[in-house]
XYZ file of C-alpha atoms in Angstrom:
440
model
C 102.726 42.493 -22.686
C 106.300 41.150 -22.793
C 108.992 43.601 -21.613
C 111.662 44.609 -24.145
C 114.407 44.927 -21.525
C 115.178 43.157 -18.234
C 114.313 44.997 -15.048
C 117.124 46.745 -13.233
C 116.468 44.608 -10.167
C 117.250 41.497 -12.221
C 120.520 43.014 -13.433
C 121.457 44.108 -9.915
C 120.830 40.587 -8.624
C 123.315 39.154 -11.115
C 125.879 41.835 -10.300
C 125.467 41.073 -6.589
C 126.091 37.367 -7.178
C 129.202 38.158 -9.202
C 130.518 40.654 -6.625
C 130.174 38.051 -3.867
C 132.227 35.516 -5.812
C 129.263 33.387 -6.830
C 130.338 33.480 -10.462
C 128.655 30.304 -11.700
C 125.326 31.355 -10.156
C 125.657 34.758 -11.836
C 126.399 33.042 -15.156
C 123.419 30.701 -14.786
C 121.147 33.664 -14.016
C 122.312 35.692 -16.987
C 121.826 32.690 -19.300
C 118.196 32.502 -18.167
C 117.683 36.200 -18.869
C 119.298 35.924 -22.311
C 116.627 33.404 -23.308
C 114.000 36.017 -22.506
C 115.965 38.972 -23.891
C 118.148 37.646 -26.739
C 118.794 41.131 -28.134
C 119.997 42.751 -24.900
C 123.688 43.662 -25.407
C 124.214 44.319 -21.682
C 123.454 40.694 -20.845
C 126.020 39.382 -23.314
C 128.623 41.766 -21.889
C 127.873 40.508 -18.380
C 128.021 36.924 -19.616
C 131.451 37.651 -21.114
C 132.702 38.960 -17.763
C 131.441 35.805 -16.038
C 133.039 33.497 -18.594
C 136.362 35.301 -18.282
C 136.246 34.994 -14.478
C 135.936 31.207 -14.667
C 138.758 30.950 -17.198
C 136.664 30.393 -20.311
C 138.265 33.198 -22.326
C 137.192 31.973 -25.768
C 133.565 31.912 -24.652
C 134.033 35.385 -23.174
C 135.319 36.704 -26.512
C 132.242 35.345 -28.309
C 129.937 36.954 -25.753
C 131.603 40.362 -26.092
C 131.486 40.105 -29.878
C 127.773 39.304 -29.658
C 127.228 42.347 -27.418
C 129.043 44.563 -29.941
C 127.015 43.139 -32.821
C 123.840 44.060 -30.979
C 125.152 47.498 -29.966
C 127.871 48.823 -32.256
C 128.776 51.781 -29.986
C 129.215 49.656 -26.848
C 132.549 51.031 -25.560
C 132.611 48.893 -22.393
C 132.224 45.699 -24.437
C 135.062 46.780 -26.748
C 137.266 47.433 -23.705
C 136.386 44.083 -22.129
C 137.003 42.328 -25.439
C 140.408 43.997 -25.711
C 141.297 42.965 -22.158
C 140.452 39.309 -22.830
C 142.306 39.283 -26.149
C 145.319 40.811 -24.379
C 145.309 37.989 -21.839
C 145.094 35.493 -24.714
C 148.237 37.058 -26.195
C 146.377 38.524 -29.192
C 147.702 42.013 -28.593
C 147.402 43.322 -32.154
C 143.655 42.623 -32.118
C 143.374 43.893 -28.547
C 144.863 47.250 -29.598
C 142.181 47.643 -32.284
C 139.460 46.843 -29.776
C 140.739 49.398 -27.264
C 141.025 52.011 -30.017
C 137.365 51.445 -30.936
C 136.375 51.837 -27.272
C 138.268 55.151 -27.138
C 136.817 56.373 -30.440
C 133.334 55.855 -28.962
C 134.230 57.260 -25.542
C 137.235 59.645 -25.798
C 137.542 60.080 -22.002
C 137.631 56.313 -21.323
C 140.556 56.327 -18.911
C 140.659 52.550 -18.335
C 140.753 51.906 -22.081
C 143.743 54.243 -22.500
C 145.541 52.423 -19.682
C 144.691 49.011 -21.141
C 145.776 50.156 -24.598
C 149.127 51.112 -23.090
C 149.490 47.629 -21.622
C 148.849 45.969 -24.987
C 151.269 48.302 -26.779
C 153.908 47.578 -24.115
C 153.502 43.831 -24.728
C 154.093 44.512 -28.425
C 157.346 46.316 -27.571
C 155.926 49.702 -28.625
C 157.110 51.450 -25.471
C 156.897 55.051 -26.677
C 153.345 54.545 -27.918
C 152.461 52.834 -24.631
C 153.866 55.802 -22.735
C 151.652 58.210 -24.702
C 148.586 56.109 -23.939
C 149.320 56.037 -20.204
C 149.946 59.785 -20.225
C 146.608 60.321 -21.950
C 144.944 58.362 -19.151
C 146.602 60.705 -16.638
C 145.439 63.746 -18.589
C 141.878 62.519 -18.081
C 142.458 61.498 -14.440
C 145.678 62.780 -12.804
C 145.065 60.500 -9.800
C 144.870 57.315 -11.864
C 147.594 55.481 -9.977
C 147.546 52.409 -12.245
C 148.750 54.584 -15.144
C 151.526 56.059 -12.988
C 152.578 52.533 -12.041
C 152.565 51.443 -15.679
C 154.649 54.459 -16.716
C 157.108 53.384 -14.035
C 157.222 49.936 -15.626
C 157.996 51.425 -19.041
C 160.783 53.579 -17.594
C 162.150 50.486 -15.846
C 162.213 48.591 -19.140
C 163.911 51.558 -20.843
C 166.588 51.610 -18.137
C 165.460 55.013 -16.831
C 165.518 53.774 -13.259
C 165.424 57.107 -11.434
C 162.359 58.116 -13.477
C 160.756 54.757 -12.680
C 161.224 55.386 -8.947
C 159.504 58.769 -9.242
C 156.461 57.234 -10.941
C 156.173 54.339 -8.485
C 156.369 56.776 -5.579
C 153.718 59.001 -7.165
C 151.438 55.980 -7.560
C 152.017 55.002 -3.928
C 151.352 58.544 -2.740
C 147.850 58.177 -4.223
C 147.334 54.518 -3.251
C 149.693 53.376 -0.501
C 148.176 49.894 -0.551
C 149.218 49.213 -4.138
C 151.241 46.096 -3.453
C 152.635 45.663 -6.973
C 154.061 49.177 -6.944
C 155.918 48.418 -3.694
C 157.342 45.256 -5.253
C 158.458 46.909 -8.485
C 159.896 49.861 -6.593
C 161.955 47.323 -4.686
C 163.290 45.762 -7.893
C 164.442 49.154 -9.210
C 166.068 50.119 -5.901
C 167.775 46.724 -5.904
C 169.081 47.287 -9.425
C 170.482 50.649 -8.302
C 172.293 48.942 -5.427
C 170.089 50.541 -2.748
C 169.586 47.240 -1.009
C 168.332 48.458 2.385
C 165.684 50.582 0.667
C 164.763 47.620 -1.552
C 164.249 45.426 1.539
C 161.971 48.073 3.056
C 159.920 48.202 -0.146
C 159.545 44.414 -0.357
C 158.593 44.237 3.321
C 155.852 46.829 2.760
C 154.533 44.730 -0.107
C 154.537 41.643 2.103
C 152.830 43.480 4.958
C 149.971 44.148 2.541
C 150.040 40.699 0.936
C 151.837 38.122 3.133
C 151.575 35.377 0.477
C 153.054 37.517 -2.312
C 155.415 34.897 -3.686
C 157.272 37.225 -6.065
C 158.118 39.665 -3.275
C 159.402 36.814 -1.071
C 161.586 35.641 -3.961
C 162.891 39.151 -4.653
C 163.665 39.634 -0.968
C 165.657 36.404 -1.056
C 167.736 37.731 -3.954
C 168.611 40.857 -1.946
C 169.628 38.743 1.058
C 171.965 36.785 -1.230
C 173.527 40.047 -2.412
C 174.059 41.002 1.223
C 175.604 37.616 2.019
C 172.721 36.719 4.357
C 172.261 33.248 2.938
C 170.201 31.728 5.752
C 167.727 34.620 5.493
C 167.622 34.077 1.730
C 166.713 30.408 2.203
C 163.810 31.406 4.471
C 162.527 33.911 1.897
C 162.698 31.388 -0.938
C 160.938 28.800 1.240
C 158.127 31.309 1.863
C 157.891 32.048 -1.864
C 157.514 28.318 -2.580
C 155.001 27.841 0.239
C 152.890 30.595 -1.341
C 153.376 29.231 -4.870
C 154.392 25.543 -4.916
C 155.126 25.574 -8.662
C 157.455 28.602 -8.464
C 160.322 27.297 -10.597
C 162.392 30.480 -10.290
C 162.321 30.309 -6.490
C 163.432 26.654 -6.556
C 166.269 27.606 -8.888
C 167.346 30.464 -6.608
C 167.171 28.130 -3.630
C 169.465 25.731 -5.480
C 172.011 28.515 -6.000
C 172.034 29.394 -2.290
C 172.356 25.770 -1.206
C 175.376 25.488 -3.505
C 176.938 28.512 -1.791
C 176.216 26.888 1.579
C 177.861 23.653 0.358
C 174.565 21.799 0.804
C 174.969 19.912 -2.430
C 172.171 17.358 -2.061
C 169.675 20.130 -1.305
C 171.002 22.144 -4.218
C 170.574 19.236 -6.641
C 167.014 18.591 -5.420
C 166.066 22.259 -5.796
C 167.469 22.512 -9.337
C 165.782 19.275 -10.373
C 162.484 20.462 -8.902
C 162.770 23.705 -10.897
C 163.382 21.682 -14.079
C 160.466 19.340 -13.342
C 158.149 22.341 -13.056
C 159.630 24.181 -16.047
C 161.354 21.719 -18.422
C 162.756 24.467 -20.679
C 164.366 26.382 -17.787
C 167.871 26.934 -19.149
C 169.225 28.648 -16.046
C 168.170 25.750 -13.819
C 170.041 23.310 -16.079
C 173.086 25.576 -15.904
C 172.926 25.704 -12.112
C 172.469 21.924 -11.978
C 175.668 21.692 -14.027
C 177.436 23.924 -11.494
C 176.500 21.589 -8.640
C 177.616 18.516 -10.593
C 180.924 20.218 -11.368
C 181.434 21.067 -7.690
C 180.800 17.398 -6.914
C 183.372 16.529 -9.605
C 180.708 14.657 -11.552
C 181.938 16.278 -14.738
C 180.090 13.995 -17.184
C 176.747 14.891 -15.615
C 177.720 18.538 -15.475
C 178.466 18.538 -19.185
C 175.065 17.057 -20.005
C 173.316 19.799 -18.009
C 175.424 22.558 -19.542
C 174.760 21.324 -23.071
C 170.996 21.213 -22.450
C 171.129 24.731 -21.029
C 173.051 25.909 -24.101
C 170.548 24.303 -26.480
C 167.723 26.090 -24.655
C 169.445 29.475 -24.434
C 172.701 30.254 -26.251
C 172.831 33.670 -24.549
C 172.814 32.492 -20.927
C 175.553 34.528 -19.239
C 178.905 32.835 -18.593
C 177.534 29.504 -19.837
C 179.997 29.104 -22.701
C 182.840 29.499 -20.219
C 181.320 26.827 -17.977
C 181.077 24.429 -20.920
C 184.684 24.977 -22.004
C 186.042 24.844 -18.446
C 184.190 21.610 -17.775
C 185.501 20.119 -21.029
C 189.024 20.782 -19.768
C 188.294 18.538 -16.779
C 187.001 15.853 -19.128
C 189.876 16.260 -21.609
C 187.303 16.695 -24.362
C 188.760 18.767 -27.189
C 185.966 18.314 -29.752
C 185.129 21.557 -31.530
C 187.410 23.452 -29.140
C 188.950 25.793 -31.719
C 185.592 26.985 -33.110
C 184.200 27.471 -29.592
C 187.261 29.540 -28.654
C 186.708 31.669 -31.754
C 183.074 32.130 -30.739
C 184.186 33.056 -27.230
C 186.585 35.731 -28.503
C 183.994 37.168 -30.903
C 181.391 37.434 -28.148
C 183.911 38.950 -25.779
C 184.746 41.607 -28.373
C 181.034 42.496 -28.284
C 181.241 42.851 -24.473
C 179.073 39.760 -23.934
C 179.311 37.959 -20.594
C 180.588 34.591 -21.776
C 183.363 33.446 -19.421
C 184.818 34.127 -15.984
C 188.426 35.407 -15.705
C 189.942 32.334 -14.031
C 188.287 30.027 -16.562
C 189.804 32.012 -19.426
C 193.329 31.743 -18.000
C 193.293 28.005 -18.657
C 192.246 28.472 -22.283
C 193.808 31.531 -23.932
C 197.106 33.258 -23.115
C 196.179 36.751 -24.250
C 196.639 39.552 -21.664
C 194.411 42.006 -23.543
C 191.600 39.469 -23.770
C 192.028 38.522 -20.122
C 191.804 42.180 -19.106
C 188.638 42.658 -21.135
C 187.026 39.553 -19.655
C 187.926 40.716 -16.135
C 186.408 44.140 -16.804
C 183.168 42.641 -18.112
C 182.976 40.238 -15.161
C 183.643 42.979 -12.587
C 180.955 45.237 -14.055
C 178.455 42.387 -13.891
C 179.253 41.163 -10.382
C 180.146 44.503 -8.806
C 178.214 47.244 -10.620
C 178.681 50.901 -9.853
C 176.944 51.858 -6.619
C 174.529 54.765 -6.713
C 174.551 54.980 -2.918
C 178.148 56.072 -2.361
C 179.415 59.423 -3.654
C 181.838 59.580 -6.553
C 185.479 59.324 -5.484
C 187.123 62.426 -6.857
C 190.776 63.350 -7.170
C 192.304 64.091 -3.762
C 195.538 66.041 -3.984
C 196.283 66.785 -0.332
C 198.521 63.764 0.199
C 202.174 64.110 -0.730
C 202.334 60.393 -1.466
C 200.058 58.253 -3.596
C 198.162 55.772 -1.488
C 197.864 52.234 -2.865
C 195.551 49.635 -1.345
C 195.713 45.901 -1.977
C 192.621 43.819 -1.204
C 192.676 40.027 -0.898
C 191.184 37.092 1.008
C 194.535 35.333 0.640
C 197.007 37.200 2.853
C 197.941 33.881 4.488
C 199.750 30.671 3.499
C 198.470 30.773 -0.042
C 200.032 31.157 -3.516
C 198.722 34.729 -3.801
C 200.603 35.840 -0.691
C 203.715 33.872 -1.609
C 203.898 35.293 -5.115
C 203.124 38.907 -4.172
C 205.060 39.341 -0.897
C 208.066 40.835 -2.657
C 205.821 43.260 -4.545
C 204.871 45.056 -1.350
C 208.487 45.164 -0.188
C 209.915 46.850 -3.278
C 207.495 49.790 -3.488
C 209.257 53.129 -3.170
C 208.095 54.365 0.229
C 209.157 57.902 -0.571
C 206.515 58.080 -3.305
C 203.821 55.660 -2.128
C 201.921 54.703 1.017
C 201.086 50.996 0.915
C 198.070 49.392 2.589
C 196.789 45.835 2.517
C 193.184 44.956 3.376
C 192.517 41.331 4.251
C 188.933 40.089 3.974
C 189.787 36.396 4.332
C 190.230 34.133 7.359
C 192.584 35.221 10.157
C 194.780 32.098 10.069
C 197.556 33.427 12.324
C 200.068 31.544 10.191
C 203.652 32.633 9.397
C 202.725 34.418 6.146
């Protein structure tokens, strides 16, 4: 008499093949069983998992749908279907599939977590948060949900809350490499660079070929002025992921700072070859060309970058500044109007020195300088707030410059320091430029 269902030993054999990475053999075995048991939903679910593992997502979707047709209350198949649809970018349909899985199995913690991920992709952050929290209600030690809540807080700009959730996830699972990496990015954004380095290094200790962590570590080294260390980190990121366009772009930026122009050009061009619509790489290529005084080539790169992304920070200023070198005045008045309108909206469109050559408006120049300073030198959360200090009889004034030497800044400001009323003010100058030992 023919059996209605496959034996458990046959199922276990397929699962063992899959678990040992022998995916194609597992798929071949399940196909054989399906011929004998064409109405067994479990086999179609397993086949879907195998198809997804070898990158055949469309075939996986059909297998899961067949499993659900055979067994309408198959929560695991609904969850797997949702996961595959999510990876295919069909998040609206994925949400419905996860919701069906949860309706069948209300304590399905993985489905709640996956539903949160799909909702987050759809920009429904508050709904995603509720779904993750529901997963934690079912299983308070579900560290993936804690990590995902941290990601939502990060996206909402609630960085301190994000840190708490990442640390809670790591307290449960200290080997969760992605939590270490994302914790590092939040610490970095808060200006806690030493702590960020520690977090990235812990991620890399767990996963030495973690290209994203190498890249992020390189960015921190740039912020610290450790450019040679940054180059090494970016090189490691690229070694781990040879098509890592962002790492090539970052490498190009560092080489420009190191005055290694040929290397910078090659890195930017490699980033563009990998990712032809990479606006930032075109912008950085323009910066190198401008430094080399190849202004025509710079303009071409800037214009391509602008076509790809009108909102790329400070790009409009680069375009206008480069046009000044080329004596190209086409459409200048409308671009200046656009620049002023964007500046009024606090957009980062131009650097202060670039603006000085274009518009003689002190209020506008002040606003541009404020926007630029906030971007390049954000408020530090490491140092305490400087409060009013009333114990000095005189007001202390400090001047900071890299140009206290034979330089126009020193020449033009020397008299300023001399004429301060010493009865009311204490005057200090802090030089962070070269010690030239010259007369000035």
